[in-house]
């Protein structure tokens, strides 16, 4: 399936560091095994140990160069944890002054008063909150950080900054989706991103315990669909949900995304040393932006070979969304199986999950008494129809 190009690319992701202060259970950053400390200067990915991370000035120059040939109007700043860069506020300011929409993707633990004082007013952040259950969030994040993240989200409006709530959906937090969205609304979220876990090579060993079954996924999506209808909040399911696992058409109030496969909607990712990859999930190096143009790299045979294959087992699919799905996430297939012709590993693990044994991972209870991560029954509909306020969310 060739990429669908017509208007040009409108967005890129820039990873400003590979360092991170969290240790998320599902983390798919391919350099993670080589990370030795949460510092800005290193290490960088294998294969280029002598390359220096892009400076603030180089980042702006690269983006300007791309915009000479592509209609880029938005940039996602990512990592690692981008707030570990001391000059991040300057990078956000520079890109904003270029007339770009800038969103910083962060775990939220470093959105402190001192950092926010230097960020331009109106800045946007995409902040991960796994659950309203403190223990569940901390376990998935690999750090004791829930209270800090919630407090930091609460201070964003005071600095005239905005955030989008990001929930990574795993087997462990499927029961808490409604409540987590409600907490986000009470804190002032502009929208919600509900993304099912996307597997990488490091998480593959515990995929059995992370990937929700179709029934669990349906329950979580039903909660999100009710929240979207009830509160009028936009909820995007950006990581592809293959219809052979759950049919997206059953959730009319959710916005489902698909792998852009090199089309105009692709979010090619610039690593912190200037190497371009198909997306932030992929470790495949397509080319060096310090030496070649963005357009020449994305039009290369190497890029086309990555995006083109459709798994053989999808050939007989008759679902109306089969062309949009095309086997799910290409990057996950390559990262986990080393084969772009394989179907997204999420499919096999989710379909097999209905028959698995009990998980060895910890269990938690959500506020309504359901067991997090294990065969939900019933629903979590609210007793009232009012928009959740701070008191309802347990905030002062």
Short mmCIF file of C-alpha atoms in Angstrom, two decimals:
data_model
loop_
_atom_site.label_atom_id
_atom_site.label_comp_id
_atom_site.label_asym_id
_atom_site.label_seq_id
_atom_site.Cartn_x
_atom_site.Cartn_y
_atom_site.Cartn_z
CA UNK A 1 0.00 0.00 0.00
CA UNK A 2 1.86 3.15 -1.17
CA UNK A 3 1.76 6.34 0.92
CA UNK A 4 -1.05 8.73 0.04
CA UNK A 5 0.63 12.07 -0.71
CA UNK A 6 -1.08 15.18 -1.99
CA UNK A 7 -0.66 18.31 0.12
CA UNK A 8 2.61 17.72 1.95
CA UNK A 9 3.45 17.02 5.57
CA UNK A 10 1.97 19.25 8.27
CA UNK A 11 3.68 17.94 11.40
CA UNK A 12 6.91 16.50 12.75
CA UNK A 13 8.02 15.22 16.14
CA UNK A 14 11.34 16.38 17.60
CA UNK A 15 12.91 14.30 20.36
CA UNK A 16 15.04 16.77 22.29
CA UNK A 17 16.57 14.18 24.63
CA UNK A 18 16.70 10.44 25.24
CA UNK A 19 16.96 10.93 29.00
CA UNK A 20 13.98 10.23 31.25
CA UNK A 21 13.22 10.39 34.97
CA UNK A 22 10.52 7.70 34.80
CA UNK A 23 10.66 3.98 34.03
CA UNK A 24 7.25 3.27 32.48
CA UNK A 25 6.34 -0.38 32.33
CA UNK A 26 5.20 -0.16 28.70
CA UNK A 27 7.98 2.15 27.44
CA UNK A 28 8.78 1.56 23.76
CA UNK A 29 11.79 3.89 23.43
CA UNK A 30 14.23 1.64 21.62
CA UNK A 31 17.28 3.18 23.30
CA UNK A 32 15.98 2.51 26.81
CA UNK A 33 18.29 -0.47 27.62
CA UNK A 34 21.28 1.82 27.04
CA UNK A 35 20.01 4.63 29.23
CA UNK A 36 22.24 4.86 32.29
CA UNK A 37 21.07 8.02 34.00
CA UNK A 38 18.37 10.67 33.62
CA UNK A 39 20.69 13.38 32.30
CA UNK A 40 20.42 15.47 29.19
CA UNK A 41 23.82 14.75 27.68
CA UNK A 42 23.52 11.04 27.09
CA UNK A 43 23.75 8.38 26.22
CA UNK A 44 22.48 8.59 22.67
CA UNK A 45 21.21 5.67 20.64
CA UNK A 46 23.45 2.75 19.64
CA UNK A 47 25.26 3.14 16.35
CA UNK A 48 26.16 6.80 16.83
CA UNK A 49 27.99 7.08 20.18
CA UNK A 50 29.95 10.15 19.06
CA UNK A 51 27.03 12.22 17.81
CA UNK A 52 26.09 15.21 19.90
CA UNK A 53 22.43 16.04 20.62
CA UNK A 54 20.97 18.85 18.56
CA UNK A 55 21.43 22.27 20.09
CA UNK A 56 18.57 24.72 20.49
CA UNK A 57 19.80 26.62 17.43
CA UNK A 58 20.15 23.45 15.34
CA UNK A 59 16.59 22.38 16.12
CA UNK A 60 15.18 25.65 14.83
CA UNK A 61 17.40 25.55 11.73
CA UNK A 62 16.32 21.99 10.90
CA UNK A 63 12.64 22.85 11.24
CA UNK A 64 13.09 25.95 9.09
CA UNK A 65 14.82 23.87 6.42
CA UNK A 66 11.99 21.34 6.38
CA UNK A 67 9.41 24.12 6.04
CA UNK A 68 11.02 25.35 2.82
CA UNK A 69 9.58 22.30 1.08
CA UNK A 70 6.80 21.02 3.38
CA UNK A 71 3.82 22.92 4.88
CA UNK A 72 4.72 22.03 8.47
CA UNK A 73 2.49 23.94 10.88
CA UNK A 74 2.91 21.97 14.12
CA UNK A 75 5.72 20.36 16.07
CA UNK A 76 5.53 17.80 18.85
CA UNK A 77 8.41 18.04 21.33
CA UNK A 78 9.16 14.68 22.86
CA UNK A 79 11.87 12.52 24.41
CA UNK A 80 12.67 10.79 26.74
CA UNK A 81 11.37 13.46 29.05
CA UNK A 82 11.81 16.82 27.27
CA UNK A 83 11.59 18.86 30.48
CA UNK A 84 14.99 17.46 31.47
CA UNK A 85 16.53 19.84 28.94
CA UNK A 86 17.43 23.10 30.66
CA UNK A 87 16.84 25.03 27.43
CA UNK A 88 13.41 23.53 26.68
CA UNK A 89 11.54 26.77 27.38
CA UNK A 90 13.79 28.47 24.84
CA UNK A 91 13.11 25.76 22.26
CA UNK A 92 9.35 26.12 22.76
CA UNK A 93 9.67 29.90 22.46
CA UNK A 94 11.76 29.68 19.29
CA UNK A 95 9.35 27.33 17.54
CA UNK A 96 6.33 29.35 18.67
CA UNK A 97 7.88 32.51 17.23
CA UNK A 98 8.24 30.63 13.93
CA UNK A 99 4.44 30.56 13.82
CA UNK A 100 4.20 26.87 14.68
CA UNK A 101 1.76 25.11 16.97
CA UNK A 102 3.90 23.42 19.63
CA UNK A 103 2.87 20.57 21.92
CA UNK A 104 5.30 19.22 24.52
CA UNK A 105 4.77 15.55 25.35
CA UNK A 106 5.67 14.98 28.99
CA UNK A 107 5.09 12.73 31.99
CA UNK A 108 4.13 15.87 33.92
CA UNK A 109 6.40 15.40 36.91
CA UNK A 110 8.66 18.34 36.04
CA UNK A 111 6.03 21.00 35.28
CA UNK A 112 7.23 23.04 38.23
CA UNK A 113 6.63 26.71 38.99
CA UNK A 114 10.19 27.63 38.09
CA UNK A 115 10.04 25.91 34.69
CA UNK A 116 6.59 27.22 33.78
CA UNK A 117 7.65 30.79 34.50
CA UNK A 118 9.84 30.66 31.39
CA UNK A 119 7.35 28.95 29.07
CA UNK A 120 5.33 31.17 26.69
CA UNK A 121 1.73 31.82 27.69
CA UNK A 122 -0.69 29.61 25.80
CA UNK A 123 1.76 26.70 25.59
CA UNK A 124 0.29 23.23 25.21
CA UNK A 125 1.38 20.06 26.96
CA UNK A 126 0.33 16.47 26.45
CA UNK A 127 0.51 14.91 29.92
CA UNK A 128 0.21 11.23 30.81
CA UNK A 129 -2.05 10.17 33.66
CA UNK A 130 -2.57 6.42 33.81
CA UNK A 131 -5.21 6.24 36.51
CA UNK A 132 -6.93 7.98 39.39
CA UNK A 133 -5.57 5.16 41.52
CA UNK A 134 -2.29 6.40 42.97
CA UNK A 135 -0.71 2.96 43.29
CA UNK A 136 -1.69 1.95 39.76
CA UNK A 137 -0.32 5.15 38.22
CA UNK A 138 2.93 4.90 40.14
CA UNK A 139 3.41 1.25 39.21
CA UNK A 140 2.91 1.90 35.51
CA UNK A 141 5.16 4.99 35.65
CA UNK A 142 7.86 3.18 37.59
CA UNK A 143 8.07 6.11 40.03
CA UNK A 144 6.17 7.53 43.00
CA UNK A 145 4.84 10.51 41.07
CA UNK A 146 1.02 10.59 41.06
CA UNK A 147 0.59 13.41 43.58
CA UNK A 148 3.25 15.53 41.88
CA UNK A 149 1.71 15.08 38.43
CA UNK A 150 -1.79 16.01 39.64
CA UNK A 151 -0.45 19.07 41.47
CA UNK A 152 1.46 20.14 38.36
CA UNK A 153 -1.61 19.76 36.16
CA UNK A 154 -3.50 21.92 38.63
CA UNK A 155 -0.98 24.75 38.28
CA UNK A 156 -0.96 24.88 34.47
CA UNK A 157 -4.01 27.18 34.16
CA UNK A 158 -2.43 29.66 36.56
CA UNK A 159 0.43 30.01 34.10
CA UNK A 160 -2.05 30.34 31.21
CA UNK A 161 -0.90 27.03 29.79
CA UNK A 162 -3.11 24.23 28.47
CA UNK A 163 -2.93 20.47 28.50
CA UNK A 164 -4.33 17.42 26.80
CA UNK A 165 -4.77 14.39 29.02
CA UNK A 166 -3.09 11.22 27.71
CA UNK A 167 -4.12 7.81 29.04
CA UNK A 168 -2.12 4.76 27.98
CA UNK A 169 -4.58 1.91 28.19
CA UNK A 170 -3.28 -1.36 29.64
CA UNK A 171 -4.84 -4.34 31.35
CA UNK A 172 -4.05 -2.72 34.68
CA UNK A 173 -5.98 0.53 34.30
CA UNK A 174 -8.96 -0.36 32.09
CA UNK A 175 -11.45 0.08 34.93
CA UNK A 176 -10.42 3.65 35.66
CA UNK A 177 -10.96 5.30 32.29
CA UNK A 178 -14.13 7.24 33.17
CA UNK A 179 -12.75 8.45 36.47
CA UNK A 180 -9.41 9.42 34.95
CA UNK A 181 -11.15 11.43 32.24
CA UNK A 182 -13.30 13.11 34.88
CA UNK A 183 -10.23 14.05 36.89
CA UNK A 184 -8.66 15.48 33.76
CA UNK A 185 -11.79 17.55 33.06
CA UNK A 186 -11.82 18.86 36.64
CA UNK A 187 -8.19 19.92 36.21
CA UNK A 188 -8.94 21.66 32.93
CA UNK A 189 -7.96 19.33 30.11
CA UNK A 190 -8.79 20.55 26.60
CA UNK A 191 -9.12 17.01 25.20
CA UNK A 192 -8.26 13.40 25.91
CA UNK A 193 -5.99 10.97 24.12
CA UNK A 194 -6.87 7.37 24.96
CA UNK A 195 -4.19 5.16 23.46
CA UNK A 196 -4.04 1.43 23.92
CA UNK A 197 -0.59 0.15 24.84
CA UNK A 198 1.69 -0.10 21.82
CA UNK A 199 4.27 -2.82 22.25
CA UNK A 200 8.00 -2.46 21.81
CA UNK A 201 10.82 -4.93 22.22
CA UNK A 202 11.28 -4.21 25.93
CA UNK A 203 7.61 -4.61 26.86
CA UNK A 204 7.20 -7.74 24.77
CA UNK A 205 8.30 -9.95 27.67
CA UNK A 206 5.38 -8.73 29.81
CA UNK A 207 2.88 -8.18 27.00
CA UNK A 208 0.73 -11.01 28.38
CA UNK A 209 0.18 -8.89 31.49
CA UNK A 210 -0.14 -5.50 29.80
CA UNK A 211 -2.39 -6.04 26.78
CA UNK A 212 -6.14 -5.92 27.51
CA UNK A 213 -8.45 -8.57 26.13
CA UNK A 214 -11.14 -7.56 23.62
CA UNK A 215 -13.72 -7.55 26.43
CA UNK A 216 -11.54 -5.34 28.61
CA UNK A 217 -10.82 -3.01 25.72
CA UNK A 218 -14.51 -2.74 24.89
CA UNK A 219 -15.30 -1.82 28.49
CA UNK A 220 -12.65 0.91 28.49
CA UNK A 221 -13.84 2.32 25.16
CA UNK A 222 -17.43 2.27 26.37
CA UNK A 223 -16.42 4.34 29.40
CA UNK A 224 -14.60 6.82 27.16
CA UNK A 225 -17.52 6.97 24.74
CA UNK A 226 -19.92 7.79 27.59
CA UNK A 227 -17.55 10.46 28.89
CA UNK A 228 -17.23 12.05 25.45
CA UNK A 229 -21.01 12.15 25.04
CA UNK A 230 -21.74 13.31 28.56
CA UNK A 231 -19.16 16.05 28.92
CA UNK A 232 -18.65 17.06 25.31
CA UNK A 233 -14.91 16.47 25.58
CA UNK A 234 -13.04 15.30 22.50
CA UNK A 235 -11.54 11.83 22.95
CA UNK A 236 -9.06 10.59 20.35
CA UNK A 237 -7.95 6.97 20.11
CA UNK A 238 -4.79 7.63 18.15
CA UNK A 239 -2.98 4.29 18.30
CA UNK A 240 -4.76 1.97 15.83
CA UNK A 241 -7.31 -0.47 17.23
CA UNK A 242 -7.55 -3.24 14.60
CA UNK A 243 -11.23 -4.08 13.95
CA UNK A 244 -10.46 -7.80 14.28
CA UNK A 245 -9.98 -7.05 17.99
CA UNK A 246 -12.68 -4.42 18.60
CA UNK A 247 -14.90 -2.69 16.05
CA UNK A 248 -14.33 1.10 16.28
CA UNK A 249 -17.75 1.74 14.74
CA UNK A 250 -19.37 0.77 18.05
CA UNK A 251 -18.12 3.99 19.69
CA UNK A 252 -19.64 6.93 17.81
CA UNK A 253 -18.32 9.64 20.14
CA UNK A 254 -14.66 8.62 19.87
CA UNK A 255 -12.26 9.70 17.12
CA UNK A 256 -10.19 6.72 15.95
CA UNK A 257 -6.87 7.17 14.23
CA UNK A 258 -4.92 4.86 11.95
CA UNK A 259 -1.30 4.41 11.04
CA UNK A 260 -0.66 7.14 8.44
CA UNK A 261 1.76 4.87 6.55
CA UNK A 262 3.81 7.71 5.15
CA UNK A 263 0.83 9.79 4.03
CA UNK A 264 0.37 13.53 4.63
CA UNK A 265 -0.72 12.77 8.20
CA UNK A 266 2.52 10.97 9.06
CA UNK A 267 4.50 12.25 12.04
CA UNK A 268 8.07 11.59 11.02
CA UNK A 269 10.30 11.84 14.05
CA UNK A 270 13.59 13.69 14.37
CA UNK A 271 15.79 12.01 16.96
CA UNK A 272 17.83 14.12 19.36
CA UNK A 273 20.92 13.78 17.12
CA UNK A 274 19.17 14.73 13.87
CA UNK A 275 18.44 11.25 12.53
CA UNK A 276 14.99 10.87 10.95
CA UNK A 277 12.73 7.88 11.68
CA UNK A 278 9.25 6.92 10.36
CA UNK A 279 7.61 7.69 13.73
CA UNK A 280 8.42 7.88 17.41
CA UNK A 281 7.74 4.16 17.85
CA UNK A 282 10.23 3.03 15.22
CA UNK A 283 13.99 2.56 15.61
CA UNK A 284 14.56 2.52 11.84
CA UNK A 285 16.92 5.30 10.76
CA UNK A 286 15.78 6.64 7.39
CA UNK A 287 18.45 9.30 7.03
CA UNK A 288 20.49 12.08 8.58
CA UNK A 289 18.89 15.53 8.46
CA UNK A 290 22.27 17.12 9.06
CA UNK A 291 23.31 15.80 5.65
CA UNK A 292 20.14 15.30 3.57
CA UNK A 293 16.86 17.10 3.08
CA UNK A 294 13.70 15.93 4.80
CA UNK A 295 11.84 15.56 1.52
CA UNK A 296 14.53 13.42 -0.11
CA UNK A 297 14.57 11.10 2.91
CA UNK A 298 10.81 10.57 3.17
CA UNK A 299 10.58 9.92 -0.58
CA UNK A 300 13.40 7.38 -0.49
CA UNK A 301 13.07 3.68 -1.32
CA UNK A 302 13.89 2.89 2.31
CA UNK A 303 10.87 4.87 3.52
CA UNK A 304 8.57 3.33 0.89
CA UNK A 305 9.72 -0.18 1.81
CA UNK A 306 8.82 0.44 5.45
CA UNK A 307 5.31 1.72 4.78
CA UNK A 308 4.19 -0.43 1.86
CA UNK A 309 3.67 -3.99 3.21
CA UNK A 310 0.29 -5.27 4.34
CA UNK A 311 0.42 -8.50 6.41
CA UNK A 312 -0.57 -11.62 4.51
CA UNK A 313 -3.02 -12.65 7.20
CA UNK A 314 -4.95 -9.41 6.50
CA UNK A 315 -5.45 -10.32 2.83
CA UNK A 316 -8.75 -12.08 3.47
CA UNK A 317 -10.14 -9.42 5.83
CA UNK A 318 -13.58 -8.20 4.76
CA UNK A 319 -14.12 -5.52 7.39
CA UNK A 320 -15.09 -2.11 5.95
CA UNK A 321 -12.13 -0.54 7.77
CA UNK A 322 -9.56 -3.03 6.46
CA UNK A 323 -7.82 -0.49 4.21
CA UNK A 324 -7.54 2.01 7.06
CA UNK A 325 -6.22 -0.63 9.43
CA UNK A 326 -3.89 -2.50 7.04
CA UNK A 327 -2.52 -4.63 9.87
CA UNK A 328 -2.21 -2.02 12.61
CA UNK A 329 1.06 -0.42 13.68
CA UNK A 330 3.93 -1.18 11.27
CA UNK A 331 6.54 0.01 13.74
CA UNK A 332 5.33 -2.35 16.48
CA UNK A 333 5.57 -5.30 14.09
CA UNK A 334 9.14 -4.44 13.21
CA UNK A 335 10.21 -3.68 16.78
CA UNK A 336 8.73 -6.87 18.22
CA UNK A 337 9.15 -9.35 15.36
CA UNK A 338 11.78 -7.75 13.16
CA UNK A 339 9.43 -8.10 10.19
CA UNK A 340 7.38 -5.32 8.61
CA UNK A 341 5.19 -7.96 6.96
CA UNK A 342 3.84 -9.18 10.31
CA UNK A 343 0.58 -8.00 11.84
CA UNK A 344 0.68 -5.65 14.83
CA UNK A 345 1.60 -7.83 17.88
CA UNK A 346 -1.23 -6.22 19.84
CA UNK A 347 -3.68 -8.34 17.83
CA UNK A 348 -2.27 -11.72 18.87
CA UNK A 349 -1.81 -10.77 22.52
CA UNK A 350 -5.26 -9.23 22.86
CA UNK A 351 -7.09 -12.13 21.19
CA UNK A 352 -5.15 -14.60 23.34
CA UNK A 353 -5.88 -12.61 26.49
CA UNK A 354 -9.38 -14.03 26.86
CA UNK A 355 -7.84 -17.39 27.75
CA UNK A 356 -4.90 -16.30 29.87
CA UNK A 357 -4.27 -17.14 33.49
CA UNK A 358 -4.33 -14.57 36.26
CA UNK A 359 -1.66 -11.91 35.98
CA UNK A 360 1.29 -11.97 38.39
CA UNK A 361 1.26 -8.17 38.39
CA UNK A 362 -0.27 -6.29 41.34
CA UNK A 363 -4.00 -5.71 41.61
CA UNK A 364 -5.70 -2.52 42.67
CA UNK A 365 -9.23 -1.53 43.44
CA UNK A 366 -10.75 1.45 41.72
CA UNK A 367 -13.06 3.78 43.65
CA UNK A 368 -16.15 1.85 42.62
CA UNK A 369 -14.70 -1.41 43.96
CA UNK A 370 -13.89 -3.08 40.65
CA UNK A 371 -10.62 -4.94 40.33
CA UNK A 372 -8.22 -3.11 38.06
CA UNK A 373 -6.94 -5.23 35.22
CA UNK A 374 -9.15 -8.30 35.63
CA UNK A 375 -12.44 -9.08 33.85
CA UNK A 376 -14.69 -6.13 34.52
CA UNK A 377 -18.40 -6.52 34.90
CA UNK A 378 -20.96 -3.76 34.99
CA UNK A 379 -20.21 -0.15 34.16
CA UNK A 380 -18.91 3.02 35.71
CA UNK A 381 -21.64 5.45 34.64
CA UNK A 382 -21.97 8.44 36.93
CA UNK A 383 -24.97 9.06 39.10
CA UNK A 384 -25.20 12.69 38.00
CA UNK A 385 -24.92 14.47 34.69
CA UNK A 386 -23.05 17.55 35.91
CA UNK A 387 -19.55 18.29 34.67
CA UNK A 388 -17.15 17.03 37.35
CA UNK A 389 -15.92 19.84 39.55
CA UNK A 390 -12.83 20.07 41.76
CA UNK A 391 -14.64 18.81 44.85
CA UNK A 392 -15.97 15.74 43.01
CA UNK A 393 -12.45 15.03 41.79
CA UNK A 394 -11.07 15.19 45.33
CA UNK A 395 -9.21 18.46 44.77
CA UNK A 396 -9.02 21.34 47.27
#
